[in-house]
Amino acid sequence: MTDSGAFRFLVFIILFSSCTTAAPGSGRALFKSADTAFEVQPLRVHAVSEGGSADAMEVDPERAAVAEAIVNFKILRVLKGDWPMVPVGGPSRAKQAYDAVHNKKYVKMLTLDFDDPHELVRKEWFSVAVEDPGSTFGISSWDAPEPEKLKIYLKRDAAHKGSFLLIGALPLHGGKDRDARTAVGGVSSLPS
């Protein structure tokens, strides 16, 4: 390699490495700090006063009273981490066999094509308790949330087993970062 070739290579390496550095609040930094990341689509928004539970919280659990809404999401893809498995449920195999005979579905009876109600499948939904769905996820209408896909980043809450803290939400296609709030070690950086 000549001197000019080595210089060009060095400049390329410097420029390339500066492009790959993750800025705080960017998707790459959030992905590295998250325990679980999803590609999701909002399904429903309802007030906390209506009841229900949430898998994750925007704020630390000590400030749970400030949460005003629960946003339900459909998980399109798990990007990082694991998510619980849940049983399929449904009628027992004996009940399915009875229904097959009663409804004259003899092929189903002969092939023993019955669903296992104890089979585990990945949970395909989750919910987040937030102060304001508009500022956090860009959801303006509670009645019919926009079908915009998002990337959601969650961190396990060390103090509460099975709970998560929302550390960031980014739109999937372009746009500015949505309110990328951070929680490190179970303590949210939100103002009190």
CSV table of C-alpha atoms in Angstrom, one decimal:
chain,number,residue,atom,x,y,z
A,1,MET,CA,0.0,0.0,0.0
A,2,THR,CA,1.4,3.4,-0.9
A,3,ASP,CA,1.4,6.4,1.6
A,4,SER,CA,-1.6,8.0,0.0
A,5,GLY,CA,-3.5,4.7,0.1
A,6,ALA,CA,-2.7,4.2,3.8
A,7,PHE,CA,-3.8,7.7,4.5
A,8,ARG,CA,-7.1,7.2,2.7
A,9,PHE,CA,-7.6,3.9,4.6
A,10,LEU,CA,-6.9,5.7,7.9
A,11,VAL,CA,-9.4,8.5,7.1
A,12,PHE,CA,-12.0,5.9,6.1
A,13,ILE,CA,-11.6,4.0,9.4
A,14,ILE,CA,-11.8,7.2,11.4
A,15,LEU,CA,-15.0,8.3,9.6
A,16,PHE,CA,-16.5,4.9,9.8
A,17,SER,CA,-15.9,4.5,13.5
A,18,SER,CA,-17.3,7.9,14.2
A,19,CYS,CA,-20.5,7.0,12.4
A,20,THR,CA,-21.0,3.8,14.5
A,21,THR,CA,-20.7,5.6,17.8
A,22,ALA,CA,-24.1,5.5,19.5
A,23,ALA,CA,-25.5,8.8,20.7
A,24,PRO,CA,-27.4,8.8,24.0
A,25,GLY,CA,-31.1,8.3,23.3
A,26,SER,CA,-30.5,6.8,19.9
A,27,GLY,CA,-31.9,3.5,18.9
A,28,ARG,CA,-28.5,1.8,19.1
A,29,ALA,CA,-27.8,3.1,22.7
A,30,LEU,CA,-31.3,2.1,23.8
A,31,PHE,CA,-30.9,-1.4,22.2
A,32,LYS,CA,-27.6,-1.9,24.1
A,33,SER,CA,-29.0,-0.9,27.5
A,34,ALA,CA,-32.4,-2.7,27.1
A,35,ASP,CA,-33.0,-6.2,28.4
A,36,THR,CA,-36.0,-6.7,26.0
A,37,ALA,CA,-36.8,-4.9,22.8
A,38,PHE,CA,-39.9,-5.3,20.6
A,39,GLU,CA,-41.3,-4.1,17.3
A,40,VAL,CA,-44.9,-3.3,18.2
A,41,GLN,CA,-48.2,-1.8,17.0
A,42,PRO,CA,-50.6,-0.1,19.4
A,43,LEU,CA,-54.0,-1.7,19.8
A,44,ARG,CA,-55.9,0.1,22.5
A,45,VAL,CA,-55.5,2.9,25.1
A,46,HIS,CA,-57.6,3.1,28.2
A,47,ALA,CA,-57.5,5.0,31.5
A,48,VAL,CA,-55.9,3.4,34.5
A,49,SER,CA,-59.1,4.1,36.4
A,50,GLU,CA,-60.9,1.5,34.2
A,51,GLY,CA,-58.7,-1.1,35.9
A,52,GLY,CA,-56.3,-3.7,34.4
A,53,SER,CA,-52.6,-4.4,34.8
A,54,ALA,CA,-49.5,-3.5,32.9
A,55,ASP,CA,-46.4,-5.5,32.0
A,56,ALA,CA,-44.2,-2.3,32.1
A,57,MET,CA,-44.3,1.2,33.5
A,58,GLU,CA,-43.0,4.4,32.1
A,59,VAL,CA,-42.0,5.6,35.6
A,60,ASP,CA,-40.5,3.9,38.5
A,61,PRO,CA,-43.0,1.9,40.6
A,62,GLU,CA,-42.8,4.3,43.6
A,63,ARG,CA,-44.5,7.0,41.3
A,64,ALA,CA,-47.1,4.6,39.8
A,65,ALA,CA,-49.9,6.9,40.9
A,66,VAL,CA,-49.0,9.4,38.1
A,67,ALA,CA,-49.7,6.9,35.4
A,68,GLU,CA,-52.9,7.9,33.6
A,69,ALA,CA,-53.2,5.5,30.8
A,70,ILE,CA,-52.5,1.9,29.9
A,71,VAL,CA,-51.5,1.3,26.3
A,72,ASN,CA,-51.9,-2.3,24.9
A,73,PHE,CA,-49.6,-3.4,22.1
A,74,LYS,CA,-49.4,-6.3,19.7
A,75,ILE,CA,-45.9,-7.7,19.5
A,76,LEU,CA,-44.9,-8.0,15.9
A,77,ARG,CA,-41.3,-9.2,16.5
A,78,VAL,CA,-39.0,-9.7,19.5
A,79,LEU,CA,-35.8,-7.9,18.7
A,80,LYS,CA,-33.9,-8.7,21.9
A,81,GLY,CA,-34.3,-10.7,25.1
A,82,ASP,CA,-37.0,-13.1,25.9
A,83,TRP,CA,-40.7,-12.8,26.6
A,84,PRO,CA,-42.9,-15.2,28.6
A,85,MET,CA,-44.6,-18.2,27.2
A,86,VAL,CA,-48.3,-18.7,28.0
A,87,PRO,CA,-50.5,-21.7,27.6
A,88,VAL,CA,-52.8,-21.8,24.5
A,89,GLY,CA,-55.8,-22.8,26.6
A,90,GLY,CA,-59.1,-23.9,25.2
A,91,PRO,CA,-61.1,-27.1,25.8
A,92,SER,CA,-59.5,-30.3,27.0
A,93,ARG,CA,-58.7,-33.0,24.5
A,94,ALA,CA,-61.6,-35.1,25.8
A,95,LYS,CA,-64.0,-32.2,25.2
A,96,GLN,CA,-62.6,-31.7,21.7
A,97,ALA,CA,-63.1,-35.5,21.0
A,98,TYR,CA,-66.7,-35.2,22.3
A,99,ASP,CA,-67.4,-32.2,20.1
A,100,ALA,CA,-65.9,-33.9,17.1
A,101,VAL,CA,-68.2,-36.9,17.5
A,102,HIS,CA,-71.2,-34.7,18.3
A,103,ASN,CA,-70.6,-32.5,15.2
A,104,LYS,CA,-69.9,-35.6,13.0
A,105,LYS,CA,-66.3,-34.7,12.2
A,106,TYR,CA,-65.1,-38.2,11.8
A,107,VAL,CA,-61.9,-37.3,10.0
A,108,LYS,CA,-60.8,-35.3,13.0
A,109,MET,CA,-61.7,-38.2,15.2
A,110,LEU,CA,-59.7,-40.7,13.1
A,111,THR,CA,-56.6,-38.5,12.8
A,112,LEU,CA,-56.8,-37.4,16.5
A,113,ASP,CA,-56.2,-33.9,15.3
A,114,PHE,CA,-56.8,-32.1,18.6
A,115,ASP,CA,-55.2,-29.0,20.0
A,116,ASP,CA,-53.1,-29.3,23.2
A,117,PRO,CA,-54.5,-26.8,25.7
A,118,HIS,CA,-51.3,-26.9,27.7
A,119,GLU,CA,-49.1,-26.1,24.7
A,120,LEU,CA,-46.9,-23.0,25.4
A,121,VAL,CA,-46.7,-20.2,22.9
A,122,ARG,CA,-45.0,-16.8,23.1
A,123,LYS,CA,-47.2,-14.1,24.5
A,124,GLU,CA,-48.1,-11.8,21.6
A,125,TRP,CA,-49.2,-8.7,23.5
A,126,PHE,CA,-48.1,-6.5,26.3
A,127,SER,CA,-49.2,-3.3,28.0
A,128,VAL,CA,-47.4,-0.2,29.4
A,129,ALA,CA,-48.7,2.2,32.0
A,130,VAL,CA,-47.8,5.8,30.9
A,131,GLU,CA,-48.4,9.4,32.0
A,132,ASP,CA,-49.3,10.6,28.5
A,133,PRO,CA,-49.6,8.3,25.5
A,134,GLY,CA,-49.2,11.3,23.2
A,135,SER,CA,-45.8,12.4,24.4
A,136,THR,CA,-44.5,8.9,24.9
A,137,PHE,CA,-45.8,7.1,21.8
A,138,GLY,CA,-47.3,9.8,19.7
A,139,ILE,CA,-50.8,8.5,20.2
A,140,SER,CA,-53.2,11.3,19.8
A,141,SER,CA,-56.5,9.4,19.8
A,142,TRP,CA,-57.3,7.0,22.6
A,143,ASP,CA,-60.3,5.6,20.8
A,144,ALA,CA,-58.4,4.5,17.7
A,145,PRO,CA,-54.6,4.6,18.0
A,146,GLU,CA,-52.7,5.2,14.9
A,147,PRO,CA,-51.3,1.9,13.4
A,148,GLU,CA,-47.7,3.3,13.4
A,149,LYS,CA,-45.2,0.7,14.2
A,150,LEU,CA,-42.8,1.4,17.1
A,151,LYS,CA,-39.7,-0.1,18.6
A,152,ILE,CA,-40.1,-0.4,22.4
A,153,TYR,CA,-37.1,-0.9,24.7
A,154,LEU,CA,-37.7,-2.3,28.2
A,155,LYS,CA,-35.3,-2.8,31.2
A,156,ARG,CA,-36.1,-5.3,34.0
A,157,ASP,CA,-37.0,-3.7,37.3
A,158,ALA,CA,-34.6,-5.2,39.8
A,159,ALA,CA,-36.9,-4.3,42.7
A,160,HIS,CA,-40.0,-6.0,41.3
A,161,LYS,CA,-39.6,-9.4,39.8
A,162,GLY,CA,-41.4,-9.8,36.5
A,163,SER,CA,-41.8,-6.1,36.0
A,164,PHE,CA,-40.2,-3.9,33.4
A,165,LEU,CA,-39.5,-0.2,33.0
A,166,LEU,CA,-39.9,1.6,29.7
A,167,ILE,CA,-36.6,3.1,28.7
A,168,GLY,CA,-37.4,4.2,25.2
A,169,ALA,CA,-39.9,4.2,22.3
A,170,LEU,CA,-38.9,5.0,18.7
A,171,PRO,CA,-41.0,5.2,15.6
A,172,LEU,CA,-40.0,2.3,13.3
A,173,HIS,CA,-39.8,4.3,10.1
A,174,GLY,CA,-38.1,7.7,10.2
A,175,GLY,CA,-39.1,10.6,12.3
A,176,LYS,CA,-37.6,12.0,15.6
A,177,ASP,CA,-37.0,9.9,18.6
A,178,ARG,CA,-40.0,9.7,20.8
A,179,ASP,CA,-39.5,10.8,24.4
A,180,ALA,CA,-36.6,8.4,25.0
A,181,ARG,CA,-36.8,8.3,28.8
A,182,THR,CA,-34.1,6.4,30.5
A,183,ALA,CA,-34.1,4.2,33.6
A,184,VAL,CA,-30.9,2.8,34.9
A,185,GLY,CA,-30.8,0.3,37.7
A,186,GLY,CA,-34.5,0.6,38.4
A,187,VAL,CA,-34.4,4.3,39.0
A,188,SER,CA,-36.1,6.5,36.4
A,189,SER,CA,-34.4,9.8,35.3
A,190,LEU,CA,-37.8,11.5,35.1
A,191,PRO,CA,-38.2,14.6,37.2
A,192,SER,CA,-40.1,14.0,40.4
